[in-house]
Amino acid sequence: MPTQNDEYARPARPPDTSSLAEVLAAARKCTACHLYKRATQTVFGEGPKNAPMMLVGEQPGDYEDVEGKPFVGPAGKIMDRALEEAGIDRIQVYVTNAVKHFKWEPRGKRRIHKKPNSREIAACRPWLEAELRLVKPKLMVCLGATAAQSIFGPSFRVTRERGKVLSSKLAPRVLATVHPSSLLRQPDEESRQREYKRFVSDLRAALKAAGEA
Ligand code: URA
């Protein structure tokens, strides 16, 4: 039975359907973990059902929570710029997150992002599985450790594996790279530019891999 316990989580149960709209409607009512209580809404993935590439982030942030769309805040803006530079049209890509509710804690008037834990990621995973089952992308791109670890397990290290085409049970071809928000946290302009270029180069590798599949 659901409790008020913050740790409470059980796997979500997406409907068995070929309609993304029906899965989205069910996800909007998800109470599989406690995160729905503080979030404004479920932020489900968006993009074409036949997208050749699926980008998976960690969880919606403050802006996404309010707008109800993934990657529309500062991290999304830098990601969009990098996608364009890599020759990838965001409109053609399916964009989603490993966790579909914004996890945050109050600090004064601000809502501070909190990293989802393994139980929350596991509770939300059936939604990601449903998106993968319906979209069947040629390539899944994990943006950052949370997305990559939700696919490959907690010992996966993005720093070791970034830019390589890997395989998993969930998606035959997966490429992991850094989360775009890590570019915003670089300590100086030089490292910001260097890391941005590496990110664009990983996205170019993703475009090539999606084309080859
Ligand atoms: N960070 C994410 O991982 N996903 C979003 O949608 C926005 C920021």
Short mmCIF file of C-alpha atoms and ligand atoms in Angstrom, two decimals:
data_model
loop_
_atom_site.label_atom_id
_atom_site.label_comp_id
_atom_site.label_asym_id
_atom_site.label_seq_id
_atom_site.Cartn_x
_atom_site.Cartn_y
_atom_site.Cartn_z
CA MET A 1 0.00 0.00 0.00
CA PRO A 2 1.26 3.52 -0.73
CA THR A 3 2.57 5.31 2.33
CA GLN A 4 3.91 8.76 3.04
CA ASN A 5 7.38 7.24 3.27
CA ASP A 6 9.76 9.06 0.91
CA GLU A 7 11.56 5.81 0.16
CA TYR A 8 8.41 4.09 -1.06
CA ALA A 9 8.74 2.86 -4.65
CA ARG A 10 7.48 0.01 -6.82
CA PRO A 11 7.85 -0.44 -10.58
CA ALA A 12 5.39 1.52 -12.71
CA ARG A 13 2.98 -0.55 -14.84
CA PRO A 14 2.64 0.94 -18.34
CA PRO A 15 -0.34 -0.30 -20.38
CA ASP A 16 0.32 -2.94 -23.02
CA THR A 17 -0.40 -0.82 -26.07
CA SER A 18 1.28 0.33 -29.27
CA SER A 19 0.11 3.90 -28.67
CA LEU A 20 2.61 6.36 -27.20
CA ALA A 21 -0.31 8.67 -26.35
CA GLU A 22 -1.88 5.93 -24.19
CA VAL A 23 1.41 5.29 -22.41
CA LEU A 24 1.78 9.03 -21.84
CA ALA A 25 -1.74 9.27 -20.41
CA ALA A 26 -0.95 6.45 -17.96
CA ALA A 27 2.41 8.00 -17.02
CA ARG A 28 0.62 11.24 -16.12
CA LYS A 29 -1.10 9.33 -13.29
CA CYS A 30 2.01 7.53 -12.08
CA THR A 31 2.42 7.18 -8.31
CA ALA A 32 4.98 4.37 -8.38
CA CYS A 33 7.36 6.37 -6.19
CA HIS A 34 6.91 9.45 -4.02
CA LEU A 35 8.36 11.95 -6.52
CA TYR A 36 4.95 12.75 -8.03
CA LYS A 37 3.92 14.42 -4.77
CA ARG A 38 6.28 17.39 -5.09
CA ALA A 39 6.49 17.62 -8.88
CA THR A 40 4.10 19.79 -10.89
CA GLN A 41 3.54 17.08 -13.49
CA THR A 42 4.97 14.02 -15.24
CA VAL A 43 7.43 15.10 -17.92
CA PHE A 44 7.20 12.36 -20.52
CA GLY A 45 9.39 12.02 -23.62
CA GLU A 46 8.60 13.82 -26.83
CA GLY A 47 9.47 13.30 -30.47
CA PRO A 48 8.45 11.19 -33.44
CA LYS A 49 7.44 7.58 -32.82
CA ASN A 50 9.81 6.44 -35.59
CA ALA A 51 12.77 8.55 -34.42
CA PRO A 52 16.10 6.92 -35.31
CA MET A 53 17.72 8.33 -32.17
CA MET A 54 16.51 8.56 -28.56
CA LEU A 55 18.26 10.95 -26.16
CA VAL A 56 17.84 10.07 -22.49
CA GLY A 57 18.65 12.53 -19.70
CA GLU A 58 18.40 12.19 -15.94
CA GLN A 59 15.17 13.85 -14.84
CA PRO A 60 13.27 17.06 -15.63
CA GLY A 61 14.60 20.22 -14.00
CA ASP A 62 12.73 23.25 -12.73
CA TYR A 63 11.85 24.63 -16.20
CA GLU A 64 10.82 21.24 -17.54
CA ASP A 65 8.65 20.59 -14.48
CA VAL A 66 6.73 23.81 -15.16
CA GLU A 67 6.49 23.43 -18.95
CA GLY A 68 5.89 19.68 -18.97
CA LYS A 69 8.51 19.10 -21.70
CA PRO A 70 11.99 17.60 -21.50
CA PHE A 71 15.14 19.67 -21.95
CA VAL A 72 13.66 23.15 -22.32
CA GLY A 73 15.80 24.87 -19.64
CA PRO A 74 19.50 25.90 -19.66
CA ALA A 75 20.80 22.33 -20.16
CA GLY A 76 18.34 21.91 -23.04
CA LYS A 77 19.52 25.14 -24.67
CA ILE A 78 23.16 24.06 -24.69
CA MET A 79 22.13 20.58 -25.86
CA ASP A 80 20.14 22.10 -28.75
CA ARG A 81 23.15 24.16 -29.83
CA ALA A 82 25.41 21.09 -29.72
CA LEU A 83 22.85 18.99 -31.62
CA GLU A 84 22.70 21.61 -34.35
CA GLU A 85 26.47 21.80 -34.56
CA ALA A 86 26.63 18.00 -34.83
CA GLY A 87 24.11 18.09 -37.69
CA ILE A 88 21.25 16.56 -35.70
CA ASP A 89 17.75 18.02 -36.01
CA ARG A 90 16.13 17.90 -32.56
CA ILE A 91 12.70 17.64 -34.18
CA GLN A 92 13.71 14.26 -35.63
CA VAL A 93 14.93 12.90 -32.30
CA TYR A 94 12.94 11.43 -29.38
CA VAL A 95 14.01 13.17 -26.15
CA THR A 96 13.22 11.77 -22.72
CA ASN A 97 14.55 11.17 -19.20
CA ALA A 98 15.32 8.14 -17.01
CA VAL A 99 13.06 9.64 -14.30
CA LYS A 100 9.89 11.49 -15.29
CA HIS A 101 9.28 13.65 -12.20
CA PHE A 102 11.40 16.55 -10.94
CA LYS A 103 13.10 15.67 -7.65
CA TRP A 104 13.90 18.74 -5.62
CA GLU A 105 14.18 20.17 -2.15
CA PRO A 106 13.36 23.70 -1.03
CA ARG A 107 16.14 26.18 -0.25
CA GLY A 108 14.47 29.44 0.63
CA LYS A 109 12.26 30.21 -2.34
CA ARG A 110 14.33 28.08 -4.71
CA ARG A 111 13.74 24.49 -5.75
CA ILE A 112 17.10 22.72 -5.70
CA HIS A 113 17.61 19.69 -7.95
CA LYS A 114 18.25 16.43 -6.09
CA LYS A 115 19.70 13.39 -7.80
CA PRO A 116 17.21 10.51 -8.08
CA ASN A 117 18.22 7.39 -6.14
CA SER A 118 18.33 3.83 -7.47
CA ARG A 119 14.81 2.98 -6.18
CA GLU A 120 13.29 6.00 -7.96
CA ILE A 121 15.18 5.17 -11.16
CA ALA A 122 14.02 1.54 -10.96
CA ALA A 123 10.39 2.57 -10.28
CA CYS A 124 10.42 4.77 -13.41
CA ARG A 125 12.30 2.37 -15.66
CA PRO A 126 9.18 0.63 -17.08
CA TRP A 127 8.23 3.98 -18.69
CA LEU A 128 11.62 4.18 -20.40
CA GLU A 129 11.27 0.54 -21.43
CA ALA A 130 7.83 1.31 -22.91
CA GLU A 131 9.25 4.27 -24.84
CA LEU A 132 12.05 2.09 -26.19
CA ARG A 133 9.60 -0.69 -27.11
CA LEU A 134 7.40 1.72 -29.08
CA VAL A 135 9.98 4.05 -30.64
CA LYS A 136 12.59 1.33 -31.34
CA PRO A 137 15.36 3.84 -32.00
CA LYS A 138 18.39 2.71 -33.97
CA LEU A 139 20.52 4.32 -31.29
CA MET A 140 19.91 5.33 -27.70
CA VAL A 141 22.10 8.14 -26.36
CA CYS A 142 22.53 8.26 -22.57
CA LEU A 143 23.23 11.79 -21.37
CA GLY A 144 25.15 11.44 -18.12
CA ALA A 145 25.61 8.81 -15.44
CA THR A 146 21.99 8.44 -14.26
CA ALA A 147 20.70 7.52 -17.72
CA ALA A 148 23.71 5.30 -18.46
CA GLN A 149 23.54 3.53 -15.10
CA SER A 150 19.81 2.94 -15.49
CA ILE A 151 20.73 0.91 -18.60
CA PHE A 152 24.09 -0.64 -17.69
CA GLY A 153 23.98 -0.76 -13.88
CA PRO A 154 25.70 1.23 -11.14
CA SER A 155 29.28 0.26 -12.02
CA PHE A 156 29.06 1.93 -15.45
CA ARG A 157 31.44 4.89 -15.82
CA VAL A 158 30.68 7.48 -18.51
CA THR A 159 34.26 8.77 -18.29
CA ARG A 160 35.57 5.34 -19.40
CA GLU A 161 32.94 4.48 -22.00
CA ARG A 162 31.86 7.77 -23.54
CA GLY A 163 31.51 7.91 -27.31
CA LYS A 164 31.59 4.12 -27.80
CA VAL A 165 28.73 2.19 -29.39
CA LEU A 166 27.68 -0.39 -26.81
CA SER A 167 24.91 -2.94 -26.61
CA SER A 168 22.32 -3.66 -23.89
CA LYS A 169 19.26 -5.84 -23.43
CA LEU A 170 17.01 -2.79 -23.67
CA ALA A 171 18.49 -1.24 -26.78
CA PRO A 172 20.82 -2.95 -29.25
CA ARG A 173 22.95 0.16 -29.77
CA VAL A 174 23.68 2.62 -26.99
CA LEU A 175 26.17 5.48 -26.79
CA ALA A 176 26.88 7.29 -23.53
CA THR A 177 28.16 10.81 -23.16
CA VAL A 178 28.16 13.51 -20.50
CA HIS A 179 25.05 15.34 -19.36
CA PRO A 180 24.80 18.79 -21.01
CA SER A 181 24.43 20.43 -17.58
CA SER A 182 28.02 19.34 -16.83
CA LEU A 183 29.12 21.81 -19.54
CA LEU A 184 27.45 24.61 -17.61
CA ARG A 185 29.35 23.67 -14.45
CA GLN A 186 32.86 23.88 -15.95
CA PRO A 187 35.12 26.11 -13.84
CA ASP A 188 36.45 28.34 -16.66
CA GLU A 189 35.89 29.30 -20.27
CA GLU A 190 38.71 27.14 -21.59
CA SER A 191 37.39 23.91 -20.05
CA ARG A 192 33.85 24.88 -21.02
CA GLN A 193 34.88 25.14 -24.68
CA ARG A 194 36.96 21.95 -24.56
CA GLU A 195 34.14 19.92 -22.97
CA TYR A 196 31.55 21.39 -25.32
CA LYS A 197 33.67 20.28 -28.33
CA ARG A 198 33.97 16.76 -26.88
CA PHE A 199 30.19 16.66 -26.40
CA VAL A 200 29.60 17.73 -30.03
CA SER A 201 32.05 15.10 -31.18
CA ASP A 202 30.16 12.39 -29.19
CA LEU A 203 26.93 13.57 -30.83
CA ARG A 204 28.56 13.31 -34.28
CA ALA A 205 29.57 9.74 -33.39
CA ALA A 206 25.94 9.10 -32.37
CA LEU A 207 24.64 10.43 -35.68
CA LYS A 208 27.04 8.17 -37.57
CA ALA A 209 26.09 5.14 -35.46
CA ALA A 210 22.35 5.77 -35.91
CA GLY A 211 22.92 6.02 -39.69
CA GLU A 212 24.88 2.77 -39.78
CA ALA A 213 22.34 0.70 -37.84
N1 URA B 1 18.19 17.68 -17.25
C1 URA B 1 17.73 16.46 -17.64
O1 URA B 1 18.37 15.44 -17.40
N2 URA B 1 16.58 16.41 -18.28
C2 URA B 1 15.87 17.47 -18.58
O2 URA B 1 14.80 17.31 -19.18
C3 URA B 1 16.35 18.74 -18.19
C4 URA B 1 17.51 18.82 -17.52
#
